[in-house]
Short mmCIF file of N, CA and C in Angstrom, two decimals:
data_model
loop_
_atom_site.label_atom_id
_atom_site.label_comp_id
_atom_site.label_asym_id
_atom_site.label_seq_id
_atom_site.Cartn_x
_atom_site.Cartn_y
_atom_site.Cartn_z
N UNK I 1065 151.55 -118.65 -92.45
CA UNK I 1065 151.98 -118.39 -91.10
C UNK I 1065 153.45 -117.99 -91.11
N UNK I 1066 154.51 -116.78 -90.62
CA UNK I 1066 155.12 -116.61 -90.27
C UNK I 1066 155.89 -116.81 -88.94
N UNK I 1067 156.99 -116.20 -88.79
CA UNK I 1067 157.73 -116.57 -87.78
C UNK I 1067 158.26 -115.30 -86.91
N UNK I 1068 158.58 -115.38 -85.74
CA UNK I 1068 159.67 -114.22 -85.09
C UNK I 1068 160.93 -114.19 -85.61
N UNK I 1069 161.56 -112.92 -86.07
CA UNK I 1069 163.00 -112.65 -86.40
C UNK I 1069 163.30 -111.53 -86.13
N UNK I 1070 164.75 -111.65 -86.37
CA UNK I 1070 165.78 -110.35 -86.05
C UNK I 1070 165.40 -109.74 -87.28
N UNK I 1071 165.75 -107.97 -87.25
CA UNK I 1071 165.91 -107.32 -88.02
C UNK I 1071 166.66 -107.81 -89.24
N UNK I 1072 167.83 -108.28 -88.71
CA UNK I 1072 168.50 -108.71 -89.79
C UNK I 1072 168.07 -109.99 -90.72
N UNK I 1073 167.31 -110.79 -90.39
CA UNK I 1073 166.80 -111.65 -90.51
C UNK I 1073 165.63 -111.55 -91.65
N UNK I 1074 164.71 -110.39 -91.31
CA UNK I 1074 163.63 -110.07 -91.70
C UNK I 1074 163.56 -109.27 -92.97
N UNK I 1075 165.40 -108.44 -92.78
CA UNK I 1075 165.88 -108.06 -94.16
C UNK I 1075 166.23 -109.34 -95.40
N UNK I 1076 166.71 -110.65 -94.86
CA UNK I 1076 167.11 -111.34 -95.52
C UNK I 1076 166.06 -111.73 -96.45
N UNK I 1077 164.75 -112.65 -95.79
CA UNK I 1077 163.84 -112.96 -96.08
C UNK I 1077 163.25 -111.79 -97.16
N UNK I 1078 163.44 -110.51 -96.69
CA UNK I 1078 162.80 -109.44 -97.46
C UNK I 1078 163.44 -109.85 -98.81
N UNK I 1079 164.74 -109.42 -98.80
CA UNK I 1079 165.41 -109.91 -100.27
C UNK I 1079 165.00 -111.05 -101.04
N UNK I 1080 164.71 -111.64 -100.37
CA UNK I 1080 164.42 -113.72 -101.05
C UNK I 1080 162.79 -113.08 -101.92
N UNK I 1081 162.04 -112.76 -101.02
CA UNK I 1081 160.93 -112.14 -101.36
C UNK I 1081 161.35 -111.20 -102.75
N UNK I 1082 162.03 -110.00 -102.42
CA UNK I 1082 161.76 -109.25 -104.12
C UNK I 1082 162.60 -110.18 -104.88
N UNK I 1083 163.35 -111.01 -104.46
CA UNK I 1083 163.82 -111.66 -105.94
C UNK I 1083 163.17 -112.24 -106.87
N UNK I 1084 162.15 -112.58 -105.92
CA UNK I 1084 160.52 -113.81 -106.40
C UNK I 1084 159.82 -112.38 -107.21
N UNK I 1085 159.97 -111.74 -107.13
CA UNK I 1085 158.81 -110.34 -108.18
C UNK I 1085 157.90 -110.36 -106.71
N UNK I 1086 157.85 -110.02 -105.77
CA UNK I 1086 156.86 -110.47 -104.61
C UNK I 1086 156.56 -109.53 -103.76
N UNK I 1087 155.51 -108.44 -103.37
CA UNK I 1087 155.36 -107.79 -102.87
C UNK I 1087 155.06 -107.52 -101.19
N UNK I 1088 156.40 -106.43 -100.75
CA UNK I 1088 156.39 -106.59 -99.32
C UNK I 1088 155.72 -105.63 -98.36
N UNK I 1089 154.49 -105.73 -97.38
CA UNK I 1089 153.86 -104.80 -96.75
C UNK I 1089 154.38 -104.99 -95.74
N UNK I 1090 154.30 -103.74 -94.55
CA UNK I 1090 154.63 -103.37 -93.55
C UNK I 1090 153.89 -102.86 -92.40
N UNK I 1091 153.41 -103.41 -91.23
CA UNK I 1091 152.47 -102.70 -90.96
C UNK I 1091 153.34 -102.90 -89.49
N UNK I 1092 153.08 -101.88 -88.31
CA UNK I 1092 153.30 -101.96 -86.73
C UNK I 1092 152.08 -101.44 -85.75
N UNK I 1093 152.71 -101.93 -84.28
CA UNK I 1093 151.51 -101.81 -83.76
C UNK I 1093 151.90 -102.41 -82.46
N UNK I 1094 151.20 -102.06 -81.06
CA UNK I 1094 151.12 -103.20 -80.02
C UNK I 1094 150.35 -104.81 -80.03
N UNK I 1095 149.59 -104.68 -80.69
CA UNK I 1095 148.71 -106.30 -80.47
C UNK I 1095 148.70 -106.78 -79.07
N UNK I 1096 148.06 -105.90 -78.16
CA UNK I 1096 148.57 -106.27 -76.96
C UNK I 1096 146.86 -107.12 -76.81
N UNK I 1097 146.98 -108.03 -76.01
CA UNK I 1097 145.66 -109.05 -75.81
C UNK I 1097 145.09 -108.91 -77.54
N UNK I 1098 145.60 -109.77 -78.27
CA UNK I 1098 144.82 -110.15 -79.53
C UNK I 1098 143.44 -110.13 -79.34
N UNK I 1099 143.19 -109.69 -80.39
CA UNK I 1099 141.32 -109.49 -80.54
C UNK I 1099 141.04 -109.80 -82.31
N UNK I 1100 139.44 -109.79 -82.37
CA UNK I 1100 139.21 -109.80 -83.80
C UNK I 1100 139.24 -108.55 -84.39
N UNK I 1101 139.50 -107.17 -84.01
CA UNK I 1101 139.83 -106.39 -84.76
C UNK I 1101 141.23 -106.00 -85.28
N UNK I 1102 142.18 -107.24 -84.38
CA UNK I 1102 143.16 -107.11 -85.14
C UNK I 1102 143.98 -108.41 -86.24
N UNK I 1103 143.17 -109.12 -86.24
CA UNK I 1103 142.95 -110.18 -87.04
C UNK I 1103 143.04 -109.47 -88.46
N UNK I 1104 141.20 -108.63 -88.22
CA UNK I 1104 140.65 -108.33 -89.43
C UNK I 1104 141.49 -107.12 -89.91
N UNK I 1105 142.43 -106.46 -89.22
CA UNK I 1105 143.67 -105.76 -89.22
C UNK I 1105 144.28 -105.96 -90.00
N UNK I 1106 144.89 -107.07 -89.78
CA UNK I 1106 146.20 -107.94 -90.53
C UNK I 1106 145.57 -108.48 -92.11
N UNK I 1107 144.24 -109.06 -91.85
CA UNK I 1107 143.65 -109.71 -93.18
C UNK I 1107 143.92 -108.14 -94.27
N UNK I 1108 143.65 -107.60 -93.82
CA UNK I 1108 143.35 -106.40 -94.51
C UNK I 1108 144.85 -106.07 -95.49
N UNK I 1109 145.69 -105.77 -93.91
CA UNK I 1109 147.32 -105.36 -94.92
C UNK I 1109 147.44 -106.62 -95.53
N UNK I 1110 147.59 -107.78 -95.30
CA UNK I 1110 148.18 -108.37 -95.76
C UNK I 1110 147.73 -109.11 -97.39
N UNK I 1111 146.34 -108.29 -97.80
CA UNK I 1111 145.59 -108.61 -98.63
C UNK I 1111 146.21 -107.62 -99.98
N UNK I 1112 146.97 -106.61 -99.26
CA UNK I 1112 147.55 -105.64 -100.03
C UNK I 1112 148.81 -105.64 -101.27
N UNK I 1113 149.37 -107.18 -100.60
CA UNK I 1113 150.45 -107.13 -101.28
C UNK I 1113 151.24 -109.07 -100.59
N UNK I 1114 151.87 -109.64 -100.61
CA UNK I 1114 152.71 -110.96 -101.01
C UNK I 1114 153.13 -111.61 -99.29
N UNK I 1115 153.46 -110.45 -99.15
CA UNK I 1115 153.99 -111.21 -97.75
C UNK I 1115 153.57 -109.80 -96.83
N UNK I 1116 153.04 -110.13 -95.80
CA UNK I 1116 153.16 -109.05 -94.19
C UNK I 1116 154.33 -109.09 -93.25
N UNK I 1117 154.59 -107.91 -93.06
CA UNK I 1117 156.03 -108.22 -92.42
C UNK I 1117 155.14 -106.96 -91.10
N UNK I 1118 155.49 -107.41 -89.86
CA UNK I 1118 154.72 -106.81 -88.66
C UNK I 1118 155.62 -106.82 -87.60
N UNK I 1119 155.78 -104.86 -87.14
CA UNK I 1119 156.51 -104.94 -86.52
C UNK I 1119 155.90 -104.81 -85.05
N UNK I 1120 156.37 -105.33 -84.05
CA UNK I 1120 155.34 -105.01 -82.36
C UNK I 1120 156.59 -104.46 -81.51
N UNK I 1121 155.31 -103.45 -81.04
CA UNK I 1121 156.27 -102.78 -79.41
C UNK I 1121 156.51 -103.65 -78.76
N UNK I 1122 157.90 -103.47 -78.56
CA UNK I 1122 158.55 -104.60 -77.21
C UNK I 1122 157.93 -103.82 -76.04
N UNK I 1123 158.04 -104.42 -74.83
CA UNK I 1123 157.31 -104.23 -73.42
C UNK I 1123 158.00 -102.80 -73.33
N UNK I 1124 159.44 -102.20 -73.19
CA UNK I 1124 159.18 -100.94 -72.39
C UNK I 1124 158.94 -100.29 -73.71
N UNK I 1125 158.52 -100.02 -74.71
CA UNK I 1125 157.88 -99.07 -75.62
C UNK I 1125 156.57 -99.18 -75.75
N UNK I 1126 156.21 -100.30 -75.28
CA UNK I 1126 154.24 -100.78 -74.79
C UNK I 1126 153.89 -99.44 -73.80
N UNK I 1127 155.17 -100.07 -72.41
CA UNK I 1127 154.65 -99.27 -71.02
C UNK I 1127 154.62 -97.81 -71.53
N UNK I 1128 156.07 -97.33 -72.17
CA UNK I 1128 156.23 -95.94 -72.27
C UNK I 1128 155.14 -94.85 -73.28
N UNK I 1129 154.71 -96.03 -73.83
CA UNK I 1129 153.81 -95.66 -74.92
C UNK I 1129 152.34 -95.91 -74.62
N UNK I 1130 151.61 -96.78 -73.61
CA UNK I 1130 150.80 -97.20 -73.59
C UNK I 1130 150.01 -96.78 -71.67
N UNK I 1131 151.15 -96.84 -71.03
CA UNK I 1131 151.35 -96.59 -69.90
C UNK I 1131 151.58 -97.43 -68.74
N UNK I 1132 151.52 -97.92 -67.45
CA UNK I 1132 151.90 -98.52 -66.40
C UNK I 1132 150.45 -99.38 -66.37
N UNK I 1133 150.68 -100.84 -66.72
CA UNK I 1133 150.41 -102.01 -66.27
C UNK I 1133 150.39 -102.47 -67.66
N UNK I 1134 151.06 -101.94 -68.88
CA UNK I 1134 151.02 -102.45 -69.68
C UNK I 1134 152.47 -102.98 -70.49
N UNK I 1135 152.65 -103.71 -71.63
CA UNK I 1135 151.28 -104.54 -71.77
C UNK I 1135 151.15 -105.42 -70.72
N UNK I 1136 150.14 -106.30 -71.34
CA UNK I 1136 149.46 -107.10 -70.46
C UNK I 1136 149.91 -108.42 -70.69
N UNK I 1137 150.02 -108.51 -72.22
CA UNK I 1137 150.87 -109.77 -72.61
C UNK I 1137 152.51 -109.47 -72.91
N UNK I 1138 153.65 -110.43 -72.66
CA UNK I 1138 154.73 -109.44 -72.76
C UNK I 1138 155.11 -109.66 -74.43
N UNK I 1139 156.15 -109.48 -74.68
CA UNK I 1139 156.48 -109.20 -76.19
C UNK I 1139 156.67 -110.58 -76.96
N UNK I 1140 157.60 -111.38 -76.12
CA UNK I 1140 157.86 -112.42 -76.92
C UNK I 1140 156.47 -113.46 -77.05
N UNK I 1141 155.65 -113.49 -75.92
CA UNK I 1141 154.51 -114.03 -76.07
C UNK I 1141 153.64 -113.40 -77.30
N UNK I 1142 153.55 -111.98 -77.70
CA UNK I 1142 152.89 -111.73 -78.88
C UNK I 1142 153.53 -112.02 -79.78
N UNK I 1143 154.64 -111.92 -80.34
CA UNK I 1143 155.49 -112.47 -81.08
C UNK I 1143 154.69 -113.73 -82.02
N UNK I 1144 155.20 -114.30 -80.68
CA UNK I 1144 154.79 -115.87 -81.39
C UNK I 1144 153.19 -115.96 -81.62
N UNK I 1145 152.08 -115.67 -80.74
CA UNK I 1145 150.72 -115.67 -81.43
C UNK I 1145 150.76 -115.29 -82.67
N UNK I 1146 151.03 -114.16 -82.96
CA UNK I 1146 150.86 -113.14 -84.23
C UNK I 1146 151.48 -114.01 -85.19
N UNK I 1147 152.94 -114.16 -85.29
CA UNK I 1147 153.59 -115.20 -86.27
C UNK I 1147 152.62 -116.37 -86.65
N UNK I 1148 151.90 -117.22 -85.79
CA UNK I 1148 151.06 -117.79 -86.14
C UNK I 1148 149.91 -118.07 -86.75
N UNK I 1149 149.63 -116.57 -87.12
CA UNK I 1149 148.41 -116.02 -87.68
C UNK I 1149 148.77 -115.97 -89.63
N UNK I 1150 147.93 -116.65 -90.17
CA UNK I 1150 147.88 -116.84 -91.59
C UNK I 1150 148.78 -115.69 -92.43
N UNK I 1151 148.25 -114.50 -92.06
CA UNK I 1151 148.32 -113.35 -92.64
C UNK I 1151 149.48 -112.93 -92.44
N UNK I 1152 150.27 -113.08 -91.67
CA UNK I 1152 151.63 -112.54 -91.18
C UNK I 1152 152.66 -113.74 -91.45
N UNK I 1153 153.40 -112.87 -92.17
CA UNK I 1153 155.13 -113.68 -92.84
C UNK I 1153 155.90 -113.53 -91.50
N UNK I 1154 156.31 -112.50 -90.83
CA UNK I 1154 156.88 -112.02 -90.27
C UNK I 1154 156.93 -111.18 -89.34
N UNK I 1155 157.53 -111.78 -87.99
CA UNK I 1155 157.14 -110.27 -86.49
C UNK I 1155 158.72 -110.13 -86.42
N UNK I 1156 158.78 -109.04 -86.15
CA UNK I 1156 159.38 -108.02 -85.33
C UNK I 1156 159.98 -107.31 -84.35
N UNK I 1157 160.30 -107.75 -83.25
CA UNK I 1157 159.95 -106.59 -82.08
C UNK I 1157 161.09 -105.36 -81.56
N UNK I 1158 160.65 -104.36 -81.70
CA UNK I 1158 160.91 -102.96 -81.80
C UNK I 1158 160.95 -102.66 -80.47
N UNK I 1159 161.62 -101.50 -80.18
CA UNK I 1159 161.48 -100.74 -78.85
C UNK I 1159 161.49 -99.61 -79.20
N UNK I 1160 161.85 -98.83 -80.53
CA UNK I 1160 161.50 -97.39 -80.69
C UNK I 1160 160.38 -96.97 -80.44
N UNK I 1161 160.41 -95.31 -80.07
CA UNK I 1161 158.83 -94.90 -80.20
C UNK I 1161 158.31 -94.90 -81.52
N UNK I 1162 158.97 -95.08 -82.76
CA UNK I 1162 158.24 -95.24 -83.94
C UNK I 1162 158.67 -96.36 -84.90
N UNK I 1163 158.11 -96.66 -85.71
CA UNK I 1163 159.05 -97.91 -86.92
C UNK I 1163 159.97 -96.87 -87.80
N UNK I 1164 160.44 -95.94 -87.52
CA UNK I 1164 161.48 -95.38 -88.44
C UNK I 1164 162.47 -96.26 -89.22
N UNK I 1165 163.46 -97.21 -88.11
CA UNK I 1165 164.51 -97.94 -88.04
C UNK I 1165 164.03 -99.54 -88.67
N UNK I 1166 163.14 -99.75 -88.55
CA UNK I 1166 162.29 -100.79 -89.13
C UNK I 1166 161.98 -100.64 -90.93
N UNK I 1167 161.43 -99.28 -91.00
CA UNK I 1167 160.97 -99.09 -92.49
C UNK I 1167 162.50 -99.20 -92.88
N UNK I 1168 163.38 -98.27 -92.77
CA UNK I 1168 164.92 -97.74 -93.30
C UNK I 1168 165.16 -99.30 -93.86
N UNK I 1169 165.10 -99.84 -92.78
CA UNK I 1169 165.81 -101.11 -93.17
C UNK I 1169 165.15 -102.10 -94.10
N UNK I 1170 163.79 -102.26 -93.79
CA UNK I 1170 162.85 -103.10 -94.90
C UNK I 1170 162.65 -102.80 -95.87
N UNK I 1171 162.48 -101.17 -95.83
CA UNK I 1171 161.74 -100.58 -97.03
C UNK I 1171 160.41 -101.29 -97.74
N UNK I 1172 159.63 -101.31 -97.51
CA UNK I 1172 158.90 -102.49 -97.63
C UNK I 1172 158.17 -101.85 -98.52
N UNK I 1173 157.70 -102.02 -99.42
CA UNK I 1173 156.04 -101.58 -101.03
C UNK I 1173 155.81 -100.67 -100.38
N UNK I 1174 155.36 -101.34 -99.58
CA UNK I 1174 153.40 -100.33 -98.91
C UNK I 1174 153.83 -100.38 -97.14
N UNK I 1175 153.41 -99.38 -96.82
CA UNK I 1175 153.55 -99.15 -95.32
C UNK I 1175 151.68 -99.14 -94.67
N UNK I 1176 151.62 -100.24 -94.54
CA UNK I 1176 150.01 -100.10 -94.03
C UNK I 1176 149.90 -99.55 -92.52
N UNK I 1177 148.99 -98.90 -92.23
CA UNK I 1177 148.51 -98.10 -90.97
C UNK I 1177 146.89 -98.30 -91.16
N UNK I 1178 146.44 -97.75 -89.81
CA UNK I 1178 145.32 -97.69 -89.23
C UNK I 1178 144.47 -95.95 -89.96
N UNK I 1179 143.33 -96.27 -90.15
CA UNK I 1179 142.46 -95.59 -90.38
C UNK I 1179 142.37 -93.90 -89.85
N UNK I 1180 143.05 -94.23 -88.60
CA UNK I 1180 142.81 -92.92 -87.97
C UNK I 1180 143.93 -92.07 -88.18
N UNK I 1181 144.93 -92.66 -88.96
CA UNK I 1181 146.14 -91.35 -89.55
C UNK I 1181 145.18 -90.81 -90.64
N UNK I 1182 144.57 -90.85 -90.85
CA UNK I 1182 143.56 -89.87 -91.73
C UNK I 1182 143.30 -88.34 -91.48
N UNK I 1183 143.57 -88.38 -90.01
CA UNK I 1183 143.09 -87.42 -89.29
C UNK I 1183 143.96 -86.83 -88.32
N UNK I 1184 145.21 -87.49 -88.99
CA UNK I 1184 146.67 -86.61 -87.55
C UNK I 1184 147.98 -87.87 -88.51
N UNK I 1185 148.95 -86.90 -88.31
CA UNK I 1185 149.94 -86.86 -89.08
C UNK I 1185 150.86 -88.35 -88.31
N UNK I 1186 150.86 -89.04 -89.71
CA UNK I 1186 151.85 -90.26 -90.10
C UNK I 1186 153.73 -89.51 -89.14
N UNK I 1187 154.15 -90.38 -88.37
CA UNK I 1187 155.46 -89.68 -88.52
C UNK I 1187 156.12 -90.79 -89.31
N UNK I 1188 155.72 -91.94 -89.93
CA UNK I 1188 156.62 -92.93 -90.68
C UNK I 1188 156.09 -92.17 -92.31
N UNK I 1189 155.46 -91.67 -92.54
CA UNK I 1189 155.26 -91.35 -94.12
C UNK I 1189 156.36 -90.46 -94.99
N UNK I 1190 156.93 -89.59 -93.94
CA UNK I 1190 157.67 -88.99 -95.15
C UNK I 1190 159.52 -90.36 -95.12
N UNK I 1191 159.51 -90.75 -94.27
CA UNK I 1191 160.39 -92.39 -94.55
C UNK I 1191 159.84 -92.65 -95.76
N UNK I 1192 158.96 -93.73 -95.52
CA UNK I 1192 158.24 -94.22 -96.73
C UNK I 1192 157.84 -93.65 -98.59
N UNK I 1193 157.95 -92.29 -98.19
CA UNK I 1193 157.87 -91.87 -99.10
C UNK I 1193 159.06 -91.38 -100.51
N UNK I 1194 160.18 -91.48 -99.16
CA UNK I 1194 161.37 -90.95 -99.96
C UNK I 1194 162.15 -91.55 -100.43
N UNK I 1195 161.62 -92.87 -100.26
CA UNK I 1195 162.25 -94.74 -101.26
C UNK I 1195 161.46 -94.90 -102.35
N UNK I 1196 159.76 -94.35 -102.26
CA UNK I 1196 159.19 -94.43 -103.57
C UNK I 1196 158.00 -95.38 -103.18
N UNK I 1197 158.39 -95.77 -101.78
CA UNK I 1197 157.24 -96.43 -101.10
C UNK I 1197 155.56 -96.01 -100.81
N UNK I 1198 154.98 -97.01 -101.01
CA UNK I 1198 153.70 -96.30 -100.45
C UNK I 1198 152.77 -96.49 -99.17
N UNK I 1199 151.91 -95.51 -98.90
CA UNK I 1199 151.15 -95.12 -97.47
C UNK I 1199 149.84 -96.19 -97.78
N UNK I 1200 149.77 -96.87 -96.91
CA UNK I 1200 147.85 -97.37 -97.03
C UNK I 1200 147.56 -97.45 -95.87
N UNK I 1201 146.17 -96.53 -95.71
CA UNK I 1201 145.53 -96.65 -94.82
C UNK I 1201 144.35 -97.37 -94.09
N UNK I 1202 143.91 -98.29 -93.29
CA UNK I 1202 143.46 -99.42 -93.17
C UNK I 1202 142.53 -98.86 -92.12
N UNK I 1203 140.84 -99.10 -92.38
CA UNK I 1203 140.28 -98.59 -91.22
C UNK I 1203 139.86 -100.05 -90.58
N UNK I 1204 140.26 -99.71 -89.27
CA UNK I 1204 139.86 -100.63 -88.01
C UNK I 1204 137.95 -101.07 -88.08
N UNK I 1205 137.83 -102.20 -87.17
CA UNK I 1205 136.78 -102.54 -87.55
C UNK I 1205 136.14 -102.33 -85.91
N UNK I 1206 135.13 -101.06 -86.21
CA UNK I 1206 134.38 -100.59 -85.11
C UNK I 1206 134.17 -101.33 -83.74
N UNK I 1207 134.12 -100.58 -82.75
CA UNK I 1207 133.70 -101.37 -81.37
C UNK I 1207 135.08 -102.17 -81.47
N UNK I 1208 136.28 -102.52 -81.32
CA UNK I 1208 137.09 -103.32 -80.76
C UNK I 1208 138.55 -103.14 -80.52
N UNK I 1209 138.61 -103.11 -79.43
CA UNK I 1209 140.10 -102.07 -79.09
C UNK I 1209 140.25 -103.15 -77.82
N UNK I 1210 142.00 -103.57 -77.47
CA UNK I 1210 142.54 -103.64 -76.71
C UNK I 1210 141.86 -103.40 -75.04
N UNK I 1211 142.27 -101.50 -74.90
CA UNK I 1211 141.26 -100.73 -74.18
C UNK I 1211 140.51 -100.77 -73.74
N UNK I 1212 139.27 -101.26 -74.72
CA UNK I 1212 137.84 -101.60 -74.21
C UNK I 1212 137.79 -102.64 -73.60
N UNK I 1213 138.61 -103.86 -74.07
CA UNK I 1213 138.71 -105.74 -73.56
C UNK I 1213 139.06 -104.97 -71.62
N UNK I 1214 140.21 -103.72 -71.91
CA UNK I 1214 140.59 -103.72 -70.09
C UNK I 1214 139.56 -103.21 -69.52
N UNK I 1215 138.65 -101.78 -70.30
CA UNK I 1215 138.04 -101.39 -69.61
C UNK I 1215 136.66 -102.43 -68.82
N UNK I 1216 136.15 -103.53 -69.93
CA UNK I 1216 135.06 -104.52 -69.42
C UNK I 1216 135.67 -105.49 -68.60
N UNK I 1217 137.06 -105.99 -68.80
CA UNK I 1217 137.58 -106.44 -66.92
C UNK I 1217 137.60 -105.97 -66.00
N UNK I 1218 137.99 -104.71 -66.14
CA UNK I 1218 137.94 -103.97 -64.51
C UNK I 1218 136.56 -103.71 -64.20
N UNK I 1219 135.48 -103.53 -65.02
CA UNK I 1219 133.81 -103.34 -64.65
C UNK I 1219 133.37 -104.50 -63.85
N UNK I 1220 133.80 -106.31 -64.12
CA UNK I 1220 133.48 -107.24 -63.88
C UNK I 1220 133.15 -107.45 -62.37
N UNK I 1221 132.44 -107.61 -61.85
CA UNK I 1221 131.97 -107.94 -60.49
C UNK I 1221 133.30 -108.73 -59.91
N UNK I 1222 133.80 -108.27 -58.75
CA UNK I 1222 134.50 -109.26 -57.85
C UNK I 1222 134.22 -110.41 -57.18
#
């Protein structure tokens, strides 16, 4: 189980980590209303390599990114769920539209992502790539999205 930290913070820990020979993954994302596909998310990166380091959209890069009523949970509340989760060393929280400023600074092994950059262009890969770092791509586990959890509340009978 990990914890919430500062950037700077998350660099420190990073260091303590490669001193150990210990491999550091990176993965970002909203986690907005936790679900089991993002559990099986995290099991996944974090199976990749020593420690998970996870970065989350703070609330106005949720809204700006996600749109108006979101999120639903605010940031520091995901924070701390996620930290609590086995698989994760370490959260994050970001307000860029991308982890650019996040990788620069972690540099982390492996930059894990979702399945569907398979099919439309990484903007964190050529970062990652030009430290010597590497791309893994992680496919999501069918039927379970955020999205869908809103779309079957708003269906719910009044």
């Amino acid at each position: 189980m990990g914890q919430h930290l500062s950037l700077s913070e998350a660099v420190r820990l990073r260091d303590e980590l490669r001193a150990d020979g210990r491999t550091v993954v990176f993965t970002n994302g909203h986690f907005d209303l936790l679900h089991i596909g993002h559990l099986d998310y995290l099991e996944k990166a974090r199976a990749l390599g020593d420690a998970l380091f996870l970065g989350i959209n703070g609330d106005a890069s949720t809204r700006q990114l996600k749109g108006a009523g979101r999120p639903i949970v605010p940031a520091l509340e995901r924070a701390r769920l996620l930290a609590a989760l086995i698989p994760v060393s370490a959260v994050i929280i970001f307000d860029d539209p991308t982890a650019h400023r996040l990788i620069d600074a972690l540099r982390p092994d492996i930059y894990a992502k979702g399945g569907d950059y398979r099919h439309k262009p990484l903007p964190e890969r050529p970062a990652v790539e030009a430290y010597g770092g590497q791309v893994a791509l992680i496919d999501y586990l069918p039927d379970h999205s955020t999205s869908a959890i809103i779309q079957k509340i708003r269906a719910l009978p009044e």
